[in-house]
mmCIF file of C-alpha atoms and ligand atoms in Angstrom:
data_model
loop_
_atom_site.group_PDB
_atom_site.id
_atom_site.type_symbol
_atom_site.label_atom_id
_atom_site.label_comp_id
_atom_site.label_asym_id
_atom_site.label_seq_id
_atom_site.Cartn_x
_atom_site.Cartn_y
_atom_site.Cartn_z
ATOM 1 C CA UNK P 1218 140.734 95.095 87.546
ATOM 2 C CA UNK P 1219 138.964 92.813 90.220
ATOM 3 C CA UNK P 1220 135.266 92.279 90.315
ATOM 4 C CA UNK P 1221 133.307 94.423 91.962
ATOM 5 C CA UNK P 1222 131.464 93.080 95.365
ATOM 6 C CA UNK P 1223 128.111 93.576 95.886
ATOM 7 C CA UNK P 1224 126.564 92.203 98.916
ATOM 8 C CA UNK P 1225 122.827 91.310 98.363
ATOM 9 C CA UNK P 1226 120.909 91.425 101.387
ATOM 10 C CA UNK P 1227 117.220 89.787 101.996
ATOM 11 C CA UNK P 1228 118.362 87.215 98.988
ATOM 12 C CA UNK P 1229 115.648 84.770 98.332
ATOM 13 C CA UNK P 1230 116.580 81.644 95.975
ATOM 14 C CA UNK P 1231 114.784 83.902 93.130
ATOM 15 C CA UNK P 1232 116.448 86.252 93.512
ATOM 16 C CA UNK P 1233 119.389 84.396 92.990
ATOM 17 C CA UNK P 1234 118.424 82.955 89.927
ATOM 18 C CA UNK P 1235 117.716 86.310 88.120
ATOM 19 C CA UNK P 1236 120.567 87.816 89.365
ATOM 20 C CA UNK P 1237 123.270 84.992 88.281
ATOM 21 C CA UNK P 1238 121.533 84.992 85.029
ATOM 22 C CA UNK P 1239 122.151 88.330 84.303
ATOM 23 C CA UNK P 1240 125.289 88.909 86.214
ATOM 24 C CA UNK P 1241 126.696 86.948 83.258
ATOM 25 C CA UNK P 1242 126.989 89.915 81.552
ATOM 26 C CA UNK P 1243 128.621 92.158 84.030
ATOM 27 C CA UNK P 1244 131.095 89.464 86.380
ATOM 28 C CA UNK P 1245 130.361 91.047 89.511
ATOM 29 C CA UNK P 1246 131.195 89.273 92.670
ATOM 30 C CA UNK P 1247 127.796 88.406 94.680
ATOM 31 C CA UNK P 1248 127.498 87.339 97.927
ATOM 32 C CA UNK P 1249 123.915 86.664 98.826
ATOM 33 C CA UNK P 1250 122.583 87.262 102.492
ATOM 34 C CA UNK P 1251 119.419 85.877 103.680
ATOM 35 C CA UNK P 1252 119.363 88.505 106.408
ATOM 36 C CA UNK P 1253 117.871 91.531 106.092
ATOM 37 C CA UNK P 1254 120.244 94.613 106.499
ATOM 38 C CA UNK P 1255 120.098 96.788 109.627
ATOM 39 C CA UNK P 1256 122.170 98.081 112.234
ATOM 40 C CA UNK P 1257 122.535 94.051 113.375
ATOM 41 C CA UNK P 1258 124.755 93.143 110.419
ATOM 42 C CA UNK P 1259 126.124 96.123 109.198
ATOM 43 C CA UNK P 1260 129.302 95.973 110.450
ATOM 44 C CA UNK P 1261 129.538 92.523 108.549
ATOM 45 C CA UNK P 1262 130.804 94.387 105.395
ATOM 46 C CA UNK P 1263 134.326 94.134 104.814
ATOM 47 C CA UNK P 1264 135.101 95.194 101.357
ATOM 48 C CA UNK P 1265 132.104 95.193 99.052
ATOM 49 C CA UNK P 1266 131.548 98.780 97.322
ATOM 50 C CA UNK P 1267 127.732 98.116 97.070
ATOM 51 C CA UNK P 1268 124.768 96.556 98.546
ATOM 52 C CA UNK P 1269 121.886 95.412 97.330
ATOM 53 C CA UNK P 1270 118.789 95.611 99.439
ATOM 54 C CA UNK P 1271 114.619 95.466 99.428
ATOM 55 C CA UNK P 1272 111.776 96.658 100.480
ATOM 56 C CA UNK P 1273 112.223 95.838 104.351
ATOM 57 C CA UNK P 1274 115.736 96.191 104.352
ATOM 58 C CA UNK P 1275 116.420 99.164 107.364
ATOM 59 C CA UNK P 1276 118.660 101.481 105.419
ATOM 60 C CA UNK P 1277 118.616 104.344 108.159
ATOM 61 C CA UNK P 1278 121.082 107.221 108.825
ATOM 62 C CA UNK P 1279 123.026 105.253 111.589
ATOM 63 C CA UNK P 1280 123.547 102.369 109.080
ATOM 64 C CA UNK P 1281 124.506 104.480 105.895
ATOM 65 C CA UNK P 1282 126.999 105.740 108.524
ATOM 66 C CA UNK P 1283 128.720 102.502 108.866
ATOM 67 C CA UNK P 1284 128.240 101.695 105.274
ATOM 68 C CA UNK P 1285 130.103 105.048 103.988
ATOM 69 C CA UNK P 1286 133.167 103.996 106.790
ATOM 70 C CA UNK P 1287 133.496 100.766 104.968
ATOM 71 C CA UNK P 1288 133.539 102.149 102.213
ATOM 72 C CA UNK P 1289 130.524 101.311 100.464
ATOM 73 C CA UNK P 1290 129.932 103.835 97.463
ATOM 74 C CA UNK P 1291 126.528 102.354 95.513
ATOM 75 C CA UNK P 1292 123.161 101.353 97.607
ATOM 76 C CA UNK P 1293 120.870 99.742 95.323
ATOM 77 C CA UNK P 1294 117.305 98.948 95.819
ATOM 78 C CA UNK P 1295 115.635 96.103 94.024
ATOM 79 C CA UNK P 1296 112.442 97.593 94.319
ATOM 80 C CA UNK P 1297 110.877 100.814 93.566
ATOM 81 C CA UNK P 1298 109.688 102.350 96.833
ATOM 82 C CA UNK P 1299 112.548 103.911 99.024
ATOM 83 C CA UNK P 1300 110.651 105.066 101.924
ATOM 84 C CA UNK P 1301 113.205 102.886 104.272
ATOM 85 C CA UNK P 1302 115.765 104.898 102.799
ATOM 86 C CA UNK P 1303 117.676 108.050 104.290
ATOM 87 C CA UNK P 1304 118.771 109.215 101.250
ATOM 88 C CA UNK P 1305 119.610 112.843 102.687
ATOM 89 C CA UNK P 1306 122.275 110.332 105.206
ATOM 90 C CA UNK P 1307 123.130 108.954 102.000
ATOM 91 C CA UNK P 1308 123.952 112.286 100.066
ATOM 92 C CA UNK P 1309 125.808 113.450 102.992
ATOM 93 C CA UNK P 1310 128.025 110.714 103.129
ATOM 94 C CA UNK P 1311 128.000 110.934 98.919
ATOM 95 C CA UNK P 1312 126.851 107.670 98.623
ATOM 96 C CA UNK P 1313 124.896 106.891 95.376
ATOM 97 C CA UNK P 1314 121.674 104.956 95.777
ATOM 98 C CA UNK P 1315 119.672 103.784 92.656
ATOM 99 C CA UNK P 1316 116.044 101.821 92.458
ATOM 100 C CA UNK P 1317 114.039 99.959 89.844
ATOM 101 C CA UNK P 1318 111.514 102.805 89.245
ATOM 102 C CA UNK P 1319 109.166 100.753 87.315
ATOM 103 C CA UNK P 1320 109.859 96.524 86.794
ATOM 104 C CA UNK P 1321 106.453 95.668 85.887
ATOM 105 C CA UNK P 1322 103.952 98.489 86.894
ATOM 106 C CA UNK P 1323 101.008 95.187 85.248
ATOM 107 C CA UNK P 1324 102.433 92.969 87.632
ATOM 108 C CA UNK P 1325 101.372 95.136 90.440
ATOM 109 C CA UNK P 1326 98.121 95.988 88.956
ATOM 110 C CA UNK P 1327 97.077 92.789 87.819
ATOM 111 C CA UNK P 1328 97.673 91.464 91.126
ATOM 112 C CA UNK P 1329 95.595 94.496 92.844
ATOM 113 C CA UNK P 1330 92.817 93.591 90.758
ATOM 114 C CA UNK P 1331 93.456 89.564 91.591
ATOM 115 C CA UNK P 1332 92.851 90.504 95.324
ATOM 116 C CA UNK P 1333 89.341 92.203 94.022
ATOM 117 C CA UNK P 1334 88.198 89.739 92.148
ATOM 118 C CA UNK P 1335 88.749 87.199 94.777
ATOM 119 C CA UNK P 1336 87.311 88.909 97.407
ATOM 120 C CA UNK P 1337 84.364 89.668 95.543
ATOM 121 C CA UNK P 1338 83.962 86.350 93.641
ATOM 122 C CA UNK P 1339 85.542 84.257 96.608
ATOM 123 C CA UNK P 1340 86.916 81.979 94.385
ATOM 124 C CA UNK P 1341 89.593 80.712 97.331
ATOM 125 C CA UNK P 1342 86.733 79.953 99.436
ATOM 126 C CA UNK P 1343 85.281 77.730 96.250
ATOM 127 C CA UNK P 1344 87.931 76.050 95.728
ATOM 128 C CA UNK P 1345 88.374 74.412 98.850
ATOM 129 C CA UNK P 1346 84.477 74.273 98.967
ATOM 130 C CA UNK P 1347 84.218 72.278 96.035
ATOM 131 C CA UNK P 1348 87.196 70.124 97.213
ATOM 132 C CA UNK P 1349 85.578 68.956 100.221
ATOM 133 C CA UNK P 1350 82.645 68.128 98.027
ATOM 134 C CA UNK P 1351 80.579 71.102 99.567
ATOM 135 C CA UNK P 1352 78.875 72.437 96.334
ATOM 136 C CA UNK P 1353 76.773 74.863 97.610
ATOM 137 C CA UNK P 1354 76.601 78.433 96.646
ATOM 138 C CA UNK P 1355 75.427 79.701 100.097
ATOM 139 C CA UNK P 1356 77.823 82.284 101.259
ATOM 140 C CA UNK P 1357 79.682 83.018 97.843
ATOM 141 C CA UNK P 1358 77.416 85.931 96.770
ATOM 142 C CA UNK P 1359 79.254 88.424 95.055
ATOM 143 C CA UNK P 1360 78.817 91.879 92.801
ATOM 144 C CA UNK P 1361 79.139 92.843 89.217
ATOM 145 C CA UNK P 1362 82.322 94.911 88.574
ATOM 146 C CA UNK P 1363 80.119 96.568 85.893
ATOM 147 C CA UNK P 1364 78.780 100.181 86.376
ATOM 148 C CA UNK P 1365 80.805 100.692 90.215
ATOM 149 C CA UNK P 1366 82.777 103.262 91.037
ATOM 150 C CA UNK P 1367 86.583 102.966 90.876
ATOM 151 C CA UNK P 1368 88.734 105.186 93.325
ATOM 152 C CA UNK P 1369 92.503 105.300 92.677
ATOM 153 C CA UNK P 1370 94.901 107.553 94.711
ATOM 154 C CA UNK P 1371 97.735 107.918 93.211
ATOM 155 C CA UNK P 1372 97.800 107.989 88.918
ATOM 156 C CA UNK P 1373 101.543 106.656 88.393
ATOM 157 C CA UNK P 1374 103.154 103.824 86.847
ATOM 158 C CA UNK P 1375 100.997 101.433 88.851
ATOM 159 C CA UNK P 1376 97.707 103.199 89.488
ATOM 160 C CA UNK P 1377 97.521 104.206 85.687
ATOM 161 C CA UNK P 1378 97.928 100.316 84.755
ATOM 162 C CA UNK P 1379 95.382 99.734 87.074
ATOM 163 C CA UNK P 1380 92.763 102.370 85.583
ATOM 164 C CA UNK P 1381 93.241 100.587 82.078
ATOM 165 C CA UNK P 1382 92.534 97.069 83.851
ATOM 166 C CA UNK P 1383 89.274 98.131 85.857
ATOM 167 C CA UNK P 1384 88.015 100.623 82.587
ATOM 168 C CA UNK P 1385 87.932 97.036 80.984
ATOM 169 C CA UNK P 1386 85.209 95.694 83.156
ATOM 170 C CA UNK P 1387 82.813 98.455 82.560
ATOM 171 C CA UNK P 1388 83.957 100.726 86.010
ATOM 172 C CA UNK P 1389 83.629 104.040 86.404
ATOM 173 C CA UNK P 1390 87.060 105.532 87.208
ATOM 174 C CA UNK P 1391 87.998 108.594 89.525
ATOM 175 C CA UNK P 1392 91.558 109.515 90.745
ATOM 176 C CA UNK P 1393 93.453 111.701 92.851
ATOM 177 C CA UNK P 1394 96.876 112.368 92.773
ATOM 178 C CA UNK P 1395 99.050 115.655 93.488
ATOM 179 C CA UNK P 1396 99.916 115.611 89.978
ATOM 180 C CA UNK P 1397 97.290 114.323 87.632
ATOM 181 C CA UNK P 1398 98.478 113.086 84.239
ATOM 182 C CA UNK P 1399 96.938 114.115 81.089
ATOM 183 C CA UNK P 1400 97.163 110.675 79.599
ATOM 184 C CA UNK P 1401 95.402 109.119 82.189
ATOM 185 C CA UNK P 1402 92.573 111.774 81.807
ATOM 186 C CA UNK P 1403 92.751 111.161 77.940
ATOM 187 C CA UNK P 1404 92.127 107.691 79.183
ATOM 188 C CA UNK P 1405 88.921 108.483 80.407
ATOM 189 C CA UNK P 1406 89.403 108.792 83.897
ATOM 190 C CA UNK P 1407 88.493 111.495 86.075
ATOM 191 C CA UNK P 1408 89.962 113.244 88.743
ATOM 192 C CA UNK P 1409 88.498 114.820 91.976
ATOM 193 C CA UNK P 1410 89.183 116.106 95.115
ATOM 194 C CA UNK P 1411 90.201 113.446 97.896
ATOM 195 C CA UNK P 1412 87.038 114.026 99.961
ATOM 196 C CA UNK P 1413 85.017 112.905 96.647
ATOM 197 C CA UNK P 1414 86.800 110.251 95.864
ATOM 198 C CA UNK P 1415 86.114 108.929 99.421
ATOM 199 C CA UNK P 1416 82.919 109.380 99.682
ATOM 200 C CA UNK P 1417 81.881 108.235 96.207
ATOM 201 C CA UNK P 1418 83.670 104.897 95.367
ATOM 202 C CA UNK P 1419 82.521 101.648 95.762
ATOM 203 C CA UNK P 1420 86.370 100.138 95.677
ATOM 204 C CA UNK P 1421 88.781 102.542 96.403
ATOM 205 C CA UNK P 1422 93.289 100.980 95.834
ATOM 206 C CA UNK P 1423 95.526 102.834 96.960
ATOM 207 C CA UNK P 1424 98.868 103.090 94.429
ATOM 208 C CA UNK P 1425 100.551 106.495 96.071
ATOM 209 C CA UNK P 1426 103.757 106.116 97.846
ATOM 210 C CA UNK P 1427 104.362 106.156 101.640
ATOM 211 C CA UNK P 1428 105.969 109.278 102.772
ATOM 212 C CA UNK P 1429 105.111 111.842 105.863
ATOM 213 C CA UNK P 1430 101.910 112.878 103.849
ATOM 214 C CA UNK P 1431 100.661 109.814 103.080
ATOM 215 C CA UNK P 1432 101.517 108.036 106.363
ATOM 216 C CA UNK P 1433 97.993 106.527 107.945
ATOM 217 C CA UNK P 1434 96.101 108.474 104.414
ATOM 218 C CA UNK P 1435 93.783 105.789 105.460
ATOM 219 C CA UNK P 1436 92.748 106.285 109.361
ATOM 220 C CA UNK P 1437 89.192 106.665 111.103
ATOM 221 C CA UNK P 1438 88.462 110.010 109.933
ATOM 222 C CA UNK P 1439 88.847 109.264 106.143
ATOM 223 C CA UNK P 1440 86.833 105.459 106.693
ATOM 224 C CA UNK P 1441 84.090 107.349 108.073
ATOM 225 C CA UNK P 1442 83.837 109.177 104.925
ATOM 226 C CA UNK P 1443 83.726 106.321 102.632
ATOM 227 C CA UNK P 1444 80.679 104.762 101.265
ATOM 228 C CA UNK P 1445 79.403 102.075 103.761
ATOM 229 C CA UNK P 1446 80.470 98.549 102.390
ATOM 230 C CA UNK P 1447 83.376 100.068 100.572
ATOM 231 C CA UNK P 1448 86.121 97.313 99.315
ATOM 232 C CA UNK P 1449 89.633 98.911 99.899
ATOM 233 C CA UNK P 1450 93.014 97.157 98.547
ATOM 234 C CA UNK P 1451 96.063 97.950 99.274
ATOM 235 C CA UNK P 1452 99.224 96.778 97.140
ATOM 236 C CA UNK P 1453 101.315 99.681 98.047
ATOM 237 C CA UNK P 1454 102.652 100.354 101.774
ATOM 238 C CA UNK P 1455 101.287 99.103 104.868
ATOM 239 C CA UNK P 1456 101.572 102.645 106.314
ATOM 240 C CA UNK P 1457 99.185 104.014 104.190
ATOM 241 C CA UNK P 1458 96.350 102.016 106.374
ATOM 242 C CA UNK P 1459 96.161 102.611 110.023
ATOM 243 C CA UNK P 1460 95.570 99.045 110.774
ATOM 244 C CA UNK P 1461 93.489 99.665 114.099
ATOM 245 C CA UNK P 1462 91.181 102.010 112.638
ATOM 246 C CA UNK P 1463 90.521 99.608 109.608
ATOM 247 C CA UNK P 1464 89.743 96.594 111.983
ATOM 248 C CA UNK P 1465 87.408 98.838 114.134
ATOM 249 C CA UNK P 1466 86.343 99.967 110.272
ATOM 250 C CA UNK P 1467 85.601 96.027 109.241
ATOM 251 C CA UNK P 1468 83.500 95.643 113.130
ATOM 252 C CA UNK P 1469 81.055 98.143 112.147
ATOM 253 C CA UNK P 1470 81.092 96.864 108.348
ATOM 254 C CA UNK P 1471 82.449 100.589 106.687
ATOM 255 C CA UNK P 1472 84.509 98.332 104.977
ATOM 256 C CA UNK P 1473 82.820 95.501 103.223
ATOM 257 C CA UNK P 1474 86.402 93.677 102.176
ATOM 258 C CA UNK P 1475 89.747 94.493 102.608
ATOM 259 C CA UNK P 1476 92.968 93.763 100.361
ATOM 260 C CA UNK P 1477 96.088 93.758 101.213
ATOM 261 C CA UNK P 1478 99.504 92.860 99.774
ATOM 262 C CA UNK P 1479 101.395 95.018 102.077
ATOM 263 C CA UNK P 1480 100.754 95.705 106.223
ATOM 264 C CA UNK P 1481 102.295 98.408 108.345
ATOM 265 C CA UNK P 1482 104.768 95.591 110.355
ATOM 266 C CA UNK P 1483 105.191 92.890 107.813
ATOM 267 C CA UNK P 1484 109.289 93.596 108.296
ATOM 268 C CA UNK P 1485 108.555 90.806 110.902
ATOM 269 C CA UNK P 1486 106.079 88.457 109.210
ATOM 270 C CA UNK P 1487 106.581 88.467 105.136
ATOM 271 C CA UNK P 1488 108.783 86.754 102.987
ATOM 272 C CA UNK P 1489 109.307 83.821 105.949
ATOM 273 C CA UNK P 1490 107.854 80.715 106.201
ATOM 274 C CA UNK P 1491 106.889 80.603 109.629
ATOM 275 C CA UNK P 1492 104.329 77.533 109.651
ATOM 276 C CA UNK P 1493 104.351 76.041 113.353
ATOM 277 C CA UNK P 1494 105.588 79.541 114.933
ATOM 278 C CA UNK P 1495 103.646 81.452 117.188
ATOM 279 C CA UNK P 1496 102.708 85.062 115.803
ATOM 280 C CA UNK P 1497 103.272 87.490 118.456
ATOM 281 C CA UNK P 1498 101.463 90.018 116.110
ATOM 282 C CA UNK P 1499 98.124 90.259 117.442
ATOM 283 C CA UNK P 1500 96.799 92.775 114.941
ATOM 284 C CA UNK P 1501 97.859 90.689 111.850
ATOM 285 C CA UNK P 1502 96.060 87.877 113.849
ATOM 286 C CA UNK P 1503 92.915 90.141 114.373
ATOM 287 C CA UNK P 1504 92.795 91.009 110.723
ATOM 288 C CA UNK P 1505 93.189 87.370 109.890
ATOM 289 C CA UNK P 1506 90.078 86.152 111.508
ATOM 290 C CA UNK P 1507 87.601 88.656 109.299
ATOM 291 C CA UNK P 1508 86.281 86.033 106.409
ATOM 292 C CA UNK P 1509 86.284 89.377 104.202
ATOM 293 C CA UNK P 1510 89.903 90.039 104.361
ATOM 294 C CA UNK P 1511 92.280 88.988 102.150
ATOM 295 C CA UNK P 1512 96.215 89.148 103.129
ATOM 296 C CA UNK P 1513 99.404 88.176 100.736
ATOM 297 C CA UNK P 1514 102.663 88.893 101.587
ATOM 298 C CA UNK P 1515 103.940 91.901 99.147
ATOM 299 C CA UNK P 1516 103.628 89.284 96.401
ATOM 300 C CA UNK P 1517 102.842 91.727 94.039
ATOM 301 C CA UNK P 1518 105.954 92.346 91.888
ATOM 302 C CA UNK P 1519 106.238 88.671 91.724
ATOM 303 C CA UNK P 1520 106.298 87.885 88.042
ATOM 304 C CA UNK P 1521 109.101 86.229 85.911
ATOM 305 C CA UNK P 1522 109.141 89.678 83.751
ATOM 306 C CA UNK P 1523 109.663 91.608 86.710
ATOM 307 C CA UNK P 1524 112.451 89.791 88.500
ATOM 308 C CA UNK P 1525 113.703 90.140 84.771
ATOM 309 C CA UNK P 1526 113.490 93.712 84.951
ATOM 310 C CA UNK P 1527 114.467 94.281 88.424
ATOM 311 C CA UNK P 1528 118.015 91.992 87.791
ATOM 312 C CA UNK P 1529 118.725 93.704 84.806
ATOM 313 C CA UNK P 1530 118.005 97.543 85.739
ATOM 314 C CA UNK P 1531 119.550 97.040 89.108
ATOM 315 C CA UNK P 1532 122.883 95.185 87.409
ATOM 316 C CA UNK P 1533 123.084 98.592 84.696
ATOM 317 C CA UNK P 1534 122.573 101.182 87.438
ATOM 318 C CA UNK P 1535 125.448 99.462 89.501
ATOM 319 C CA UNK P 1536 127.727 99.234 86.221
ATOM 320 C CA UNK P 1537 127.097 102.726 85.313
ATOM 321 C CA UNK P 1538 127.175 104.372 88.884
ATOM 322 C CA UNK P 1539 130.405 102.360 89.546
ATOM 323 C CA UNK P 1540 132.236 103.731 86.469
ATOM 324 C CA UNK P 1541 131.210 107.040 87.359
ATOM 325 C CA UNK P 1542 129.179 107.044 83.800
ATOM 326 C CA UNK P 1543 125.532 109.044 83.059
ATOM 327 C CA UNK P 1544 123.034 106.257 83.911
ATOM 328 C CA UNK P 1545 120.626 105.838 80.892
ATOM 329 C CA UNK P 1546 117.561 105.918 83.386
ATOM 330 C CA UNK P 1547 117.809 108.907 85.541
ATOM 331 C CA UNK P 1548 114.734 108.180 86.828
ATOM 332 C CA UNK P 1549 116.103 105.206 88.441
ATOM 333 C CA UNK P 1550 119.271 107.122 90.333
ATOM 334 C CA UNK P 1551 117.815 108.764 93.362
ATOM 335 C CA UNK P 1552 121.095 110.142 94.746
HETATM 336 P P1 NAI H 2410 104.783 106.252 90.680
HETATM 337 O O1 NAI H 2410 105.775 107.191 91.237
HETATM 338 O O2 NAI H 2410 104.776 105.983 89.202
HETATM 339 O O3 NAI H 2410 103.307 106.733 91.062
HETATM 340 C C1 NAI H 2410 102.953 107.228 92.316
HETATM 341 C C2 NAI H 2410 101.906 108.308 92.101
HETATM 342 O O4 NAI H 2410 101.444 108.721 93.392
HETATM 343 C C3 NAI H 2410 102.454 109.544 91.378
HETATM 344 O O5 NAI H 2410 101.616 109.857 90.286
HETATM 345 C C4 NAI H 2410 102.430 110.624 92.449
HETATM 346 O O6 NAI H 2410 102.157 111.916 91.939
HETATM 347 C C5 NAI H 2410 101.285 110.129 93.327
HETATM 348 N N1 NAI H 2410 101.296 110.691 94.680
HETATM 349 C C6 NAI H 2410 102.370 111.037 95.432
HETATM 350 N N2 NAI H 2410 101.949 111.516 96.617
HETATM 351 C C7 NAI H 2410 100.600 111.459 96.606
HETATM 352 C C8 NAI H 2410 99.601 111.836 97.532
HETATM 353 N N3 NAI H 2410 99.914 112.374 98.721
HETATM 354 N N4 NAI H 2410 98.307 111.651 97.176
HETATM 355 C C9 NAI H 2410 97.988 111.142 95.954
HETATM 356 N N5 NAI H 2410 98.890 110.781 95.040
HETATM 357 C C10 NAI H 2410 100.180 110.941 95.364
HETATM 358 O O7 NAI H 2410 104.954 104.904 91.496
HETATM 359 P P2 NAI H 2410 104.452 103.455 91.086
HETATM 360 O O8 NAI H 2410 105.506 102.743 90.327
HETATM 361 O O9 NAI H 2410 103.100 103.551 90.498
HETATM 362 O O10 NAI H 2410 104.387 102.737 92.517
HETATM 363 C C11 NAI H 2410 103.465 103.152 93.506
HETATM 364 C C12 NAI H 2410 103.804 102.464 94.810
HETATM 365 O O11 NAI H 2410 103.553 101.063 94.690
HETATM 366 C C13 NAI H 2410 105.288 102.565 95.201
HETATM 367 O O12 NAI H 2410 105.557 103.739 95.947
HETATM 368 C C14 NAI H 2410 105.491 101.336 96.031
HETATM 369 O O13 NAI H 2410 105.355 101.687 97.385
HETATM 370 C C15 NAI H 2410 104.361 100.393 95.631
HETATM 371 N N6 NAI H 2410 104.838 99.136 95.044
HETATM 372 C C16 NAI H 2410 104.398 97.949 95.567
HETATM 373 C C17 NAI H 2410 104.807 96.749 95.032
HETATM 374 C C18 NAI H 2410 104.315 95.429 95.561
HETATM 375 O O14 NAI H 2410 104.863 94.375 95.203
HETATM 376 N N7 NAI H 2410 103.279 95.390 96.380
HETATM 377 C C19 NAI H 2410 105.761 96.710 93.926
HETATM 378 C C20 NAI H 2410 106.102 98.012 93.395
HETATM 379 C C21 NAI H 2410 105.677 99.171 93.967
#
């Protein structure tokens, strides 16, 4: 029987390494694409029966058209979010699309709680302080962790990692999610209503998906309702944050610091190196000149254990959704 062909679009050299290392097992045939797939390159497949694709990868109805009259059968996202997705196109056209539902939910977490502690400590701005020989302390004043409140929407994989992290350092924690978990209560947690959570946490991260609810969850109507000088990270989707009302929100100092690991049009911007290019993203630009904001680009996942995870689990779900077998982790078939 010959290999199957996968096409793997938005391939970075990592991801090449993890895959060929555990492609071993399997023999598929992978052609890596450094271009992201959209309605540009679609037509590109010839006879591959799945693709591989991430985060900001354009996987809309109009493409999943194409795709199903080439005769692609298996979509598979390295990644857990599928909000650039149309996975009703994709049951229509009874193509079978699988995700990573949960690589490393720590890596995220930790990395959430990274983008706290520098803000707060400003341990970046140190660092090239003390390299220039400028050891002064003026303008590095930070707060205890100890004894603040703690405001997590969204209780999952990720958020629940990151309730056990911040319970650590002495933090009060309160979360919201549509369905609260009883081990994360056990866990000493407690959950309110939204309009509490706003108004009573110090740092509020957001670790809910992005769907048609949650779109702009964070706009001016729920900053006003935060706690003046609230710290807000974001390691989830950029569309959770309406970025205008947050830099109107950082102006008028409603929001103290702001973390981010994700922004609403980083399709354009993240995962390049585009030193020496001129951004034509003025908001990105805007948010880049506050001295209290703190950008990386959707870095979070990026630990050796999760591109472990996310090779391996993405490799079985192909195998088992191309022989038509029961996939051991339903969780991670999503049509
Ligand atoms: P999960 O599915 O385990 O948890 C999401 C939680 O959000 C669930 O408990 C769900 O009930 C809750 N939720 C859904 N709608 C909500 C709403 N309207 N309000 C409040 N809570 C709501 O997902 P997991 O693994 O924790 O991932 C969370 C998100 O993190 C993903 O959707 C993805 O977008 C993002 N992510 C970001 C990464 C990065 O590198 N920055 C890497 C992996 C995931």
């Amino acid at each position: 029987m010959k290999p199957l062909k996968i096409l793997l679009f938005s391939a970075k050299p990592y991801d090449k390494q993890f895959f060929d290392l555990y492609n071993k097992a399997y023999g598929f045939q992978i052609e890596y694409l450094e271009t992201h797939l959209g309605p540009h390159i679609v037509n590109v497949i010839q006879d591959e029966k799945a693709v591989c694709v991430f985060v900001n990868d354009k996987v809309t109805g109009e493409v999943i058209s194409v795709l199903a009259r080439k005769g692609v059968k298996i979509i598979a996202l390295r990644c857990a979010g599928y909000n650039n997705v149309d996975l009703d196109a994709a049951s229509l056209h009874g193509i079978r699309v699988c995700r990573v539902p949960e690589y490393s939910p720590q890596a995220v977490a930790e990395h959430a709680v990274a983008l706290i502690l520098t803000l707060n400590r400003k341990t970046h701005k140190a660092y090239n302080r003390i390299r220039e020989q400028n050891f002064s302390l003026t303008g590095l004043l930070g707060f205890n962790l100890s004894g603040k409140t703690v405001g997590v929407i969204g209780t999952g994989n990720i958020g629940s990692a990151f309730c056990r992290i911040m319970k650590a350092f002495g933090c009060r924690i309160i979360g919201y999610d549509l369905s609260p978990r009883l081990d994360v209560e056990q866990s000493g947690v407690e959950y309110v209503t939204m309009e509490e959570l706003l108004a009573s946490s110090d740092i509020i991260s957001l670790h809910c998906p992005l769907n048609e609810e949650t779109h702009y969850l964070i706009n001016e109507k729920t900053l006003a309702s935060m706690k003046k000088g609230v710290t807000l990270i974001n390691t989830s989707r950029g569309g959770l944050i309406n970025t205008t009302d947050m830099i109107q929100a950082l102006k008028s100092k409603q929001v103290a610091y702001l973390g981010i690991d994700v922004y609403e049009q980083e399709d354009k911007l993240f995962f390049r190196d585009l030193t020496g290019s001129i951004i034509e993203d003025d908001v990105i630009q805007r948010l880049l000149s506050f001295p209290n904001v703190l950008v990386t680009a959707h870095q979070a996942f990026f630990t050796e254990e999760a591109l472990s995870e996310i090779a391996q689990v993405t490799l079985k779900s192909i195998d088992q959704l191309y022989k038509g077998q029961q996939a051991d982790n339903q969780q991670a078939i999503l049509v």
